[in-house]
PDB file of C-alpha atoms in Angstrom:
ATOM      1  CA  UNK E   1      15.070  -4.372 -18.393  1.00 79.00           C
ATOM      2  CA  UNK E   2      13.288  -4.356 -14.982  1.00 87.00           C
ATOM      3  CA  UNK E   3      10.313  -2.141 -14.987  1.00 91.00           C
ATOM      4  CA  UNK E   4       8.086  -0.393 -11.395  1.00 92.00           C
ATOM      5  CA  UNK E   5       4.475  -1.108 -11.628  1.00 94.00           C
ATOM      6  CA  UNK E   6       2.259   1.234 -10.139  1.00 93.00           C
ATOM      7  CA  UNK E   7      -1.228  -0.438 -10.076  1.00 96.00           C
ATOM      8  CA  UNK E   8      -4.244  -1.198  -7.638  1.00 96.00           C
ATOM      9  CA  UNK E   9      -6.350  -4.792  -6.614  1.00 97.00           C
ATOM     10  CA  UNK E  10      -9.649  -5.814  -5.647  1.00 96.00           C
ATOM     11  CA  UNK E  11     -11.455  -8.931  -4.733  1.00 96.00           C
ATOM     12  CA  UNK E  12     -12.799 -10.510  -1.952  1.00 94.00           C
ATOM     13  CA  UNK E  13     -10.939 -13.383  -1.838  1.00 96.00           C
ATOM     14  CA  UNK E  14      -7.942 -11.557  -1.272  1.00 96.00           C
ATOM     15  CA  UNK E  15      -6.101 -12.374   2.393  1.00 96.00           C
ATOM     16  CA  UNK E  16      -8.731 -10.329   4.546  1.00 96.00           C
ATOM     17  CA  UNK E  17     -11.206  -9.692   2.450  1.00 95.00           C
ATOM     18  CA  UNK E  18     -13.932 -10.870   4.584  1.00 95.00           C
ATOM     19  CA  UNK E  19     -12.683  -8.330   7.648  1.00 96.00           C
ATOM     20  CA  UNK E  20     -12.060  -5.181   4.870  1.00 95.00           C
ATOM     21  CA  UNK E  21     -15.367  -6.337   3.572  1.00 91.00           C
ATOM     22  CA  UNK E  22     -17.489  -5.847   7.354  1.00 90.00           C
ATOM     23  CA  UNK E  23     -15.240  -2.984   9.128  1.00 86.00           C
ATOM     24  CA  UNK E  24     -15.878  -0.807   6.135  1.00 79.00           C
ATOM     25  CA  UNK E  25     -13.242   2.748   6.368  1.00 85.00           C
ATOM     26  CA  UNK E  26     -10.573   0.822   7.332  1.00 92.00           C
ATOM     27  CA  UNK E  27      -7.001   2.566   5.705  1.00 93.00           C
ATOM     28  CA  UNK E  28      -3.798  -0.333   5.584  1.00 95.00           C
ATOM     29  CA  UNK E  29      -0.067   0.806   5.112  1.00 93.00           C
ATOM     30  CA  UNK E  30       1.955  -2.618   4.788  1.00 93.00           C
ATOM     31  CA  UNK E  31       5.291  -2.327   6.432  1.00 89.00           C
ATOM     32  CA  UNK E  32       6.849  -5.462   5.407  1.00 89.00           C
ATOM     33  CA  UNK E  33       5.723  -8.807   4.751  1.00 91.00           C
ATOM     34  CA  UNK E  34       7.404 -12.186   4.276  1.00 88.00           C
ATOM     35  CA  UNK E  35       6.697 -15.923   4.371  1.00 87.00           C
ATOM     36  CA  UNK E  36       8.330 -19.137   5.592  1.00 84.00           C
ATOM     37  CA  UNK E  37       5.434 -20.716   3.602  1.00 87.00           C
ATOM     38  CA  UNK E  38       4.253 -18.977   0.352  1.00 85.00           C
ATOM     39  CA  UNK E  39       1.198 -19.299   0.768  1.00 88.00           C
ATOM     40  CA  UNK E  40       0.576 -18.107   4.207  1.00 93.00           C
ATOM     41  CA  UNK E  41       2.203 -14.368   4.606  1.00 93.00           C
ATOM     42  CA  UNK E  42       2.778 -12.883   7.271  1.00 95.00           C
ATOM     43  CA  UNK E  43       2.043  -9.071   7.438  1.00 96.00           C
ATOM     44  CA  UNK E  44       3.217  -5.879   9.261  1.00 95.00           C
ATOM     45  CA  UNK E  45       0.468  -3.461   8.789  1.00 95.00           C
ATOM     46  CA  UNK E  46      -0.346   0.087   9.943  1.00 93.00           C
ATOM     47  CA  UNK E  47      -4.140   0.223  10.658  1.00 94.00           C
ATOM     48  CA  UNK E  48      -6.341   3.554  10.912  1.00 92.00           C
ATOM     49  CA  UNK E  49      -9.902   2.184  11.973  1.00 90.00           C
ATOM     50  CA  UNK E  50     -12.547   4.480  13.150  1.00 87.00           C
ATOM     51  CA  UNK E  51     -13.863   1.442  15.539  1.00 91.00           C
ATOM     52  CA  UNK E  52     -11.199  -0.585  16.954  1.00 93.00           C
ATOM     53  CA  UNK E  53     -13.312  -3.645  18.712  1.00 93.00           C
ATOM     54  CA  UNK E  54     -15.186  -4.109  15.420  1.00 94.00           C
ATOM     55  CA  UNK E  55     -11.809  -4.037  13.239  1.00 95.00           C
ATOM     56  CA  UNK E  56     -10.532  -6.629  15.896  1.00 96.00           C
ATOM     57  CA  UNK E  57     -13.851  -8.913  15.707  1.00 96.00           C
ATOM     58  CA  UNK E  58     -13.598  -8.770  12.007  1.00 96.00           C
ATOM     59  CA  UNK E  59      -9.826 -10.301  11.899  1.00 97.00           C
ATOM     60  CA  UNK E  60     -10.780 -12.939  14.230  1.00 96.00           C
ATOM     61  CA  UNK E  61     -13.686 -14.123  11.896  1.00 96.00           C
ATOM     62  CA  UNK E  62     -11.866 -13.624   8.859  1.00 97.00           C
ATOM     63  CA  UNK E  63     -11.277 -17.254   7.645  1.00 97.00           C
ATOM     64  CA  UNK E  64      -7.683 -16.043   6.225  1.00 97.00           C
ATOM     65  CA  UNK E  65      -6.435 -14.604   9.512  1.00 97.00           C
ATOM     66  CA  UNK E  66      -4.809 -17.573  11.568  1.00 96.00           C
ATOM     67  CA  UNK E  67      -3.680 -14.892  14.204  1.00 96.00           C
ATOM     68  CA  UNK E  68      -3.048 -11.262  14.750  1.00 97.00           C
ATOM     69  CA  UNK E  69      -1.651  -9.145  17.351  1.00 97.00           C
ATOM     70  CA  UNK E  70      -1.477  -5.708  18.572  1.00 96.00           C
ATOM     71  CA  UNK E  71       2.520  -4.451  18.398  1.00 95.00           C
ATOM     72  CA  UNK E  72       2.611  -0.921  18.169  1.00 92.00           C
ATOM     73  CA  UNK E  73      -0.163   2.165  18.594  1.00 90.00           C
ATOM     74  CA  UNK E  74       0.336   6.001  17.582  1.00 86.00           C
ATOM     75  CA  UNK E  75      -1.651   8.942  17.300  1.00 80.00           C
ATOM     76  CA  UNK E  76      -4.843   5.969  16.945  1.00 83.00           C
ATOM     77  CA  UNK E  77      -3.108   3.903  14.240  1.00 90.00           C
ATOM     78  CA  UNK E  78      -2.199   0.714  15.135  1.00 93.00           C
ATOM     79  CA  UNK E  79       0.554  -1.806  13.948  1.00 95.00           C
ATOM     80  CA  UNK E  80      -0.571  -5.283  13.599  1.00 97.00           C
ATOM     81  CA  UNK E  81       1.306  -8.093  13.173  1.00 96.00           C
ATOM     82  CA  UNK E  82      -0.853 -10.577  11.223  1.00 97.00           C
ATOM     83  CA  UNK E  83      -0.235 -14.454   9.937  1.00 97.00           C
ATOM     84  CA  UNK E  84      -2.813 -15.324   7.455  1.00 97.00           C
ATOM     85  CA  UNK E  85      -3.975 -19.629   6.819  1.00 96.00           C
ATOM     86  CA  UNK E  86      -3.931 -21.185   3.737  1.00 93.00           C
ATOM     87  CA  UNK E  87      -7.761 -20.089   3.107  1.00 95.00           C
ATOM     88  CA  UNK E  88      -6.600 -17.665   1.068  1.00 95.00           C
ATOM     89  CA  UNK E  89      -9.099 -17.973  -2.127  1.00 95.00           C
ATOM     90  CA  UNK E  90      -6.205 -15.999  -4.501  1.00 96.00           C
ATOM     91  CA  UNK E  91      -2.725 -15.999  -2.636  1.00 93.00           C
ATOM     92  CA  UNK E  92      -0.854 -12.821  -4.383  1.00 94.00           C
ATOM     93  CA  UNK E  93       2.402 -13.230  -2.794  1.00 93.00           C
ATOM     94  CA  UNK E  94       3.655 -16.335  -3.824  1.00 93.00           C
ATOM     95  CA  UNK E  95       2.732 -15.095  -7.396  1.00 95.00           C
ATOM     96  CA  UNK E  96       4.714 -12.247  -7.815  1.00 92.00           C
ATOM     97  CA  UNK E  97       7.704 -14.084  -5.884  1.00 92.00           C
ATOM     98  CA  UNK E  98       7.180 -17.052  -8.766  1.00 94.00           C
ATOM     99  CA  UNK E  99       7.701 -14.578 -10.625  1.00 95.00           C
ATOM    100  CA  UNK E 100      11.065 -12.844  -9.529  1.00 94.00           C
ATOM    101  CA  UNK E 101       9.261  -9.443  -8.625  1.00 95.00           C
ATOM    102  CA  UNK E 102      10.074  -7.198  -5.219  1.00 91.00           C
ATOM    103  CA  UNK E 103       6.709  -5.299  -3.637  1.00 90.00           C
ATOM    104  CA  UNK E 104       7.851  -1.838  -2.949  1.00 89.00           C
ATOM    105  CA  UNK E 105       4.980  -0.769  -1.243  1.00 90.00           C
ATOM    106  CA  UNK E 106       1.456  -1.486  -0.732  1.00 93.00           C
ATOM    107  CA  UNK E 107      -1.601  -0.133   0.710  1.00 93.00           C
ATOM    108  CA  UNK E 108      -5.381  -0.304   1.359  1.00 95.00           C
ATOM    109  CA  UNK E 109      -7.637   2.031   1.300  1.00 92.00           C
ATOM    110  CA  UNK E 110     -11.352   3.068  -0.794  1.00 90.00           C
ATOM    111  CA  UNK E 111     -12.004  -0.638  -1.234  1.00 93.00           C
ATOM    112  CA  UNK E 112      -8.280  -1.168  -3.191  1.00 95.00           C
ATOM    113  CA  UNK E 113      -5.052  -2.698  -2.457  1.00 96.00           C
ATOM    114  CA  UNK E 114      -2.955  -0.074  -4.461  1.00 95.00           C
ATOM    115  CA  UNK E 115       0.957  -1.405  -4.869  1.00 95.00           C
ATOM    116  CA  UNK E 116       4.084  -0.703  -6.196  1.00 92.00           C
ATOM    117  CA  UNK E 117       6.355  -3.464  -7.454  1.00 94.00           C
ATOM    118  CA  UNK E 118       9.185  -4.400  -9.359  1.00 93.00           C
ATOM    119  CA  UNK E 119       8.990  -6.677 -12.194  1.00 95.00           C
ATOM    120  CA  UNK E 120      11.670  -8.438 -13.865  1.00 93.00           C
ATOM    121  CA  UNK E 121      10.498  -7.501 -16.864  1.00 93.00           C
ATOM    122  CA  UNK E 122       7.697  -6.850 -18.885  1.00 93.00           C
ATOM    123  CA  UNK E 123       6.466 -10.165 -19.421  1.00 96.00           C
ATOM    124  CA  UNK E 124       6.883 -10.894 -16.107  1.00 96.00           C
ATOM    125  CA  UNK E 125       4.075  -7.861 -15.322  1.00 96.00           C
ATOM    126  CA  UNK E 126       1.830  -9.516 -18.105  1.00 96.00           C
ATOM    127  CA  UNK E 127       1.561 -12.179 -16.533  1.00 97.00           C
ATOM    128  CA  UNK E 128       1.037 -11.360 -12.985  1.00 97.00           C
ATOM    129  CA  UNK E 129      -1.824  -9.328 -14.953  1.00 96.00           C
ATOM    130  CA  UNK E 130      -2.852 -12.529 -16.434  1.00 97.00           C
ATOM    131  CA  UNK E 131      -2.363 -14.231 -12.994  1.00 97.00           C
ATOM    132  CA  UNK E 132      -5.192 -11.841 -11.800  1.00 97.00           C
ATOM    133  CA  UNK E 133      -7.512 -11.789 -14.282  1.00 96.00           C
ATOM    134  CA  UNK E 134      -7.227 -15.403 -14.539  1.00 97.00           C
ATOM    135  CA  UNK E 135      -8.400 -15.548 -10.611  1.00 97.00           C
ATOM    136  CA  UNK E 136     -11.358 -12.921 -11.233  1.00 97.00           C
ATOM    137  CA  UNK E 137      -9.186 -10.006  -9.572  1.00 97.00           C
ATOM    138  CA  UNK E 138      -9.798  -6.651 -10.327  1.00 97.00           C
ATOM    139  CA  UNK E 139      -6.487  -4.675 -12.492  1.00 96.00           C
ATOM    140  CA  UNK E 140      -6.004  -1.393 -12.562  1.00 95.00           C
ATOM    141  CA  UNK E 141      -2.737  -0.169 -13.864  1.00 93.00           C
ATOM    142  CA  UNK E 142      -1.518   3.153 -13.113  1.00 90.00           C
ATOM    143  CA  UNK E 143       1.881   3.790 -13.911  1.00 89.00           C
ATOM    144  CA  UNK E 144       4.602   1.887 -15.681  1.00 89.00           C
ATOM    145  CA  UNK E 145       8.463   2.724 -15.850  1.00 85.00           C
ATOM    146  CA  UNK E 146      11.943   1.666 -16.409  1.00 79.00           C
ATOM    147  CA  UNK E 147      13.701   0.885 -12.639  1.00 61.00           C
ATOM    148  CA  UNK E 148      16.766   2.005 -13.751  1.00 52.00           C
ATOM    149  CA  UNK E 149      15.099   5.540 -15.893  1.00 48.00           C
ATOM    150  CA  UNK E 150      16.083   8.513 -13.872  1.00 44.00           C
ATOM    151  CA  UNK E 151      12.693  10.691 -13.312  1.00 45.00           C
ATOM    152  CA  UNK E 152      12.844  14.423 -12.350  1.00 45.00           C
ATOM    153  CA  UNK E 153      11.205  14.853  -8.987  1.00 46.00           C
ATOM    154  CA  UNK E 154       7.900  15.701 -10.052  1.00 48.00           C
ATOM    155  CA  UNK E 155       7.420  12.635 -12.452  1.00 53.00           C
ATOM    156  CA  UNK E 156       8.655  10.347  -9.412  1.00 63.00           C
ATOM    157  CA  UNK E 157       5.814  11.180  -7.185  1.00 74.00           C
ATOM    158  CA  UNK E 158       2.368   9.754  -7.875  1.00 76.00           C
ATOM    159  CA  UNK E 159      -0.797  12.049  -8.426  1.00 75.00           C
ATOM    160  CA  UNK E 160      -1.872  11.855  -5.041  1.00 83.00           C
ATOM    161  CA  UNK E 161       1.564  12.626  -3.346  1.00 85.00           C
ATOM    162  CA  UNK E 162       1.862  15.134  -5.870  1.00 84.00           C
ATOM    163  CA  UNK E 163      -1.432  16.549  -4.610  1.00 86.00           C
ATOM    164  CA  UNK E 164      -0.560  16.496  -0.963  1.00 90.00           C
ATOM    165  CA  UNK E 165       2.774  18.268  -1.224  1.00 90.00           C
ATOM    166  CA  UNK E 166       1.119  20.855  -2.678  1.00 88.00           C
ATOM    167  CA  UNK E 167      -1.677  21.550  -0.875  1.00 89.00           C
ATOM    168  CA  UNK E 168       0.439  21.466   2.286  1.00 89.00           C
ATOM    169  CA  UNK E 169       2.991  24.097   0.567  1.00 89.00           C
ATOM    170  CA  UNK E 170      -0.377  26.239  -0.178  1.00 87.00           C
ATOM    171  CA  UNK E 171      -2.157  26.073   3.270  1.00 89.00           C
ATOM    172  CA  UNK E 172       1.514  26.524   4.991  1.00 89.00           C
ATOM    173  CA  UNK E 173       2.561  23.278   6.371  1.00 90.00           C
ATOM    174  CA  UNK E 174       5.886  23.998   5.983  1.00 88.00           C
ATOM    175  CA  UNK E 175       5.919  27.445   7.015  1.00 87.00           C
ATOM    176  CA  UNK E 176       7.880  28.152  10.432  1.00 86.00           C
ATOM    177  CA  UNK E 177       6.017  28.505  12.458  1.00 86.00           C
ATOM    178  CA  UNK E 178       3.388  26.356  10.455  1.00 87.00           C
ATOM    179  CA  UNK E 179       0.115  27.590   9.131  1.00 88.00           C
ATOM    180  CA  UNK E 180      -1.694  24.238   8.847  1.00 89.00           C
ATOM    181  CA  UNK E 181      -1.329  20.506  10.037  1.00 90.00           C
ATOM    182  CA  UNK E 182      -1.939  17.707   8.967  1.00 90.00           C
ATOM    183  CA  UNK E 183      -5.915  17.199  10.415  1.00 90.00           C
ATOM    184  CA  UNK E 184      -6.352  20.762   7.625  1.00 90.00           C
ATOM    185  CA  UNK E 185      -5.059  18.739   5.012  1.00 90.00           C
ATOM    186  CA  UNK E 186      -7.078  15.345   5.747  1.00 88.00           C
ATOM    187  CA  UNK E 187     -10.029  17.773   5.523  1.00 90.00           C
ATOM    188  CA  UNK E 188      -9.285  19.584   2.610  1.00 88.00           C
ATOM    189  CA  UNK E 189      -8.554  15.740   0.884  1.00 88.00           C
ATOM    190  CA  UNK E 190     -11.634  14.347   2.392  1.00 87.00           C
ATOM    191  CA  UNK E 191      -8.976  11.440   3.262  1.00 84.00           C
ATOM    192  CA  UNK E 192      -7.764  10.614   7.197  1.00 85.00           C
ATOM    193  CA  UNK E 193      -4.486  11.880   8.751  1.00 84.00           C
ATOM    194  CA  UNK E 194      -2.502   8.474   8.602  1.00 82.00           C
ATOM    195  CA  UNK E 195      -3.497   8.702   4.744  1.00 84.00           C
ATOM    196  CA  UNK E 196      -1.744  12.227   4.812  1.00 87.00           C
ATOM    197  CA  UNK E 197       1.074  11.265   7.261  1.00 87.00           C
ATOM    198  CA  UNK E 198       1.564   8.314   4.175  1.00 83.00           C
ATOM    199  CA  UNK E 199       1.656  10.570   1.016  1.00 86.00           C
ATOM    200  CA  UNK E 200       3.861  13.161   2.602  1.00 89.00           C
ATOM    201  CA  UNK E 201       6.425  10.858   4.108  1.00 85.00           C
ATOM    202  CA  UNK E 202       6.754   8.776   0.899  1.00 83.00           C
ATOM    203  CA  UNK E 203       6.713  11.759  -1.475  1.00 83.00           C
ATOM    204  CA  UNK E 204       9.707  13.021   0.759  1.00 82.00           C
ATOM    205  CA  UNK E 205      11.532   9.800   0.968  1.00 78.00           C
ATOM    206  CA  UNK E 206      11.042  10.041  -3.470  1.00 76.00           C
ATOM    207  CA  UNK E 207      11.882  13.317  -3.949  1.00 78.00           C
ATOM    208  CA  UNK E 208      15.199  12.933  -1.505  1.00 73.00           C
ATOM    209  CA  UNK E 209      16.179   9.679  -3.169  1.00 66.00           C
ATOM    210  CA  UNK E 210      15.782  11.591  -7.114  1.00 62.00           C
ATOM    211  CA  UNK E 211      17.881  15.089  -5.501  1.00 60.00           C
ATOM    212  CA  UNK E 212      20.917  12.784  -3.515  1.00 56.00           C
ATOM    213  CA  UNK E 213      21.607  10.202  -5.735  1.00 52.00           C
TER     214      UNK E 213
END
């Protein structure tokens, strides 16, 4: 039986490491990514940098970043489009596609890529584990469950969506008209507003998908 990994990365030989590793604050939300060659992924990414030119010299130093570009910007957070060169020193993509597994989501922030992915099975999470470890990567498993286990709404969120959602139903986010925004809760987290925006859309989008279907 498939099983959803919840679990979180670090190294710095990781596809921009070096430009995480000198623009220091910097909070990712990967849209998509794919790859013509394994090896050299493309990514979609949501950026929230405190100083844009120094984010942007840091990619174009960063001896895995072939190119990048500029697509989309709102509220301050930018979407980059970036192709990455085969100077990755530990590719993760073209591991966990050896390996039959679908990324569900993934994201960067505090120094960790924290993802969510679906493995074909257990074994097939063992050794992605063993891939890492293997390559000197930092593990840290979270969360483990059955894909096809129903959850109750609660379980199906993760601690920090948990944590959002209700701290915005305390301070009166969704109050009409609204007692707080979203700037209250970044400071009550001690996290930034994209960070918020990202646990409250996705612990929508889970609780929806566990009431509807």
């Amino acid at each position: 039986m498939s099983v959803i990994a919840e679990y979180a990365v670090r190294s710095d030989e990781l596809a921009l490491g070096e430009a995480l590793g000198t623009a220091p604050g910097v909070e990712l939300d990967v849209e998509r990514s794919y790859a013509t060659e394994p090896t050299k992924p493309i990514l979609f990414v949501w950026a929230t940098v405190a100083d844009v030119a120094a984010f942007d010299a840091a990619l174009e130093s960063d001896p895995t970043v072939g190119e990048f570009e500029v697509l989309s910007e709102v509220d301050g957070d930018r979407l980059y489009r970036i192709a990455t060169t085969d100077r990755i020193g530990v590719a993760l993509y073209p591991a966990w596609v050896e390996l039959g597994a679908e990324r569900l989501e993934a994201r960067y922030a505090d120094g960790w890529w924290h993802a969510r992915t679906r493995f074909p099975d257990r074994e097939a999470l063992s050794a992605y584990r063993q891939y890492l470890e293997d390559n000197g990567v930092e593990f840290r498993l979270e969360r483990i469950y059955g894909s096809t286990q129903r959850e109750d709404g609660a379980r199906a969120l993760t601690e920090e969506q948990r944590e959002t959602l209700e701290l915005a139903h305390e301070l009166g986010f969704f109050d009409v008209p609204r007692s707080a925004t979203t700037t209250d809760l970044a400071a009550e987290l001690g996290v930034s507003n994209q960070a918020v925006s990202e646990r409250l859309r996705r612990g929508y989008a889970r609780l929806v998908k566990e009431t509807i279907e």
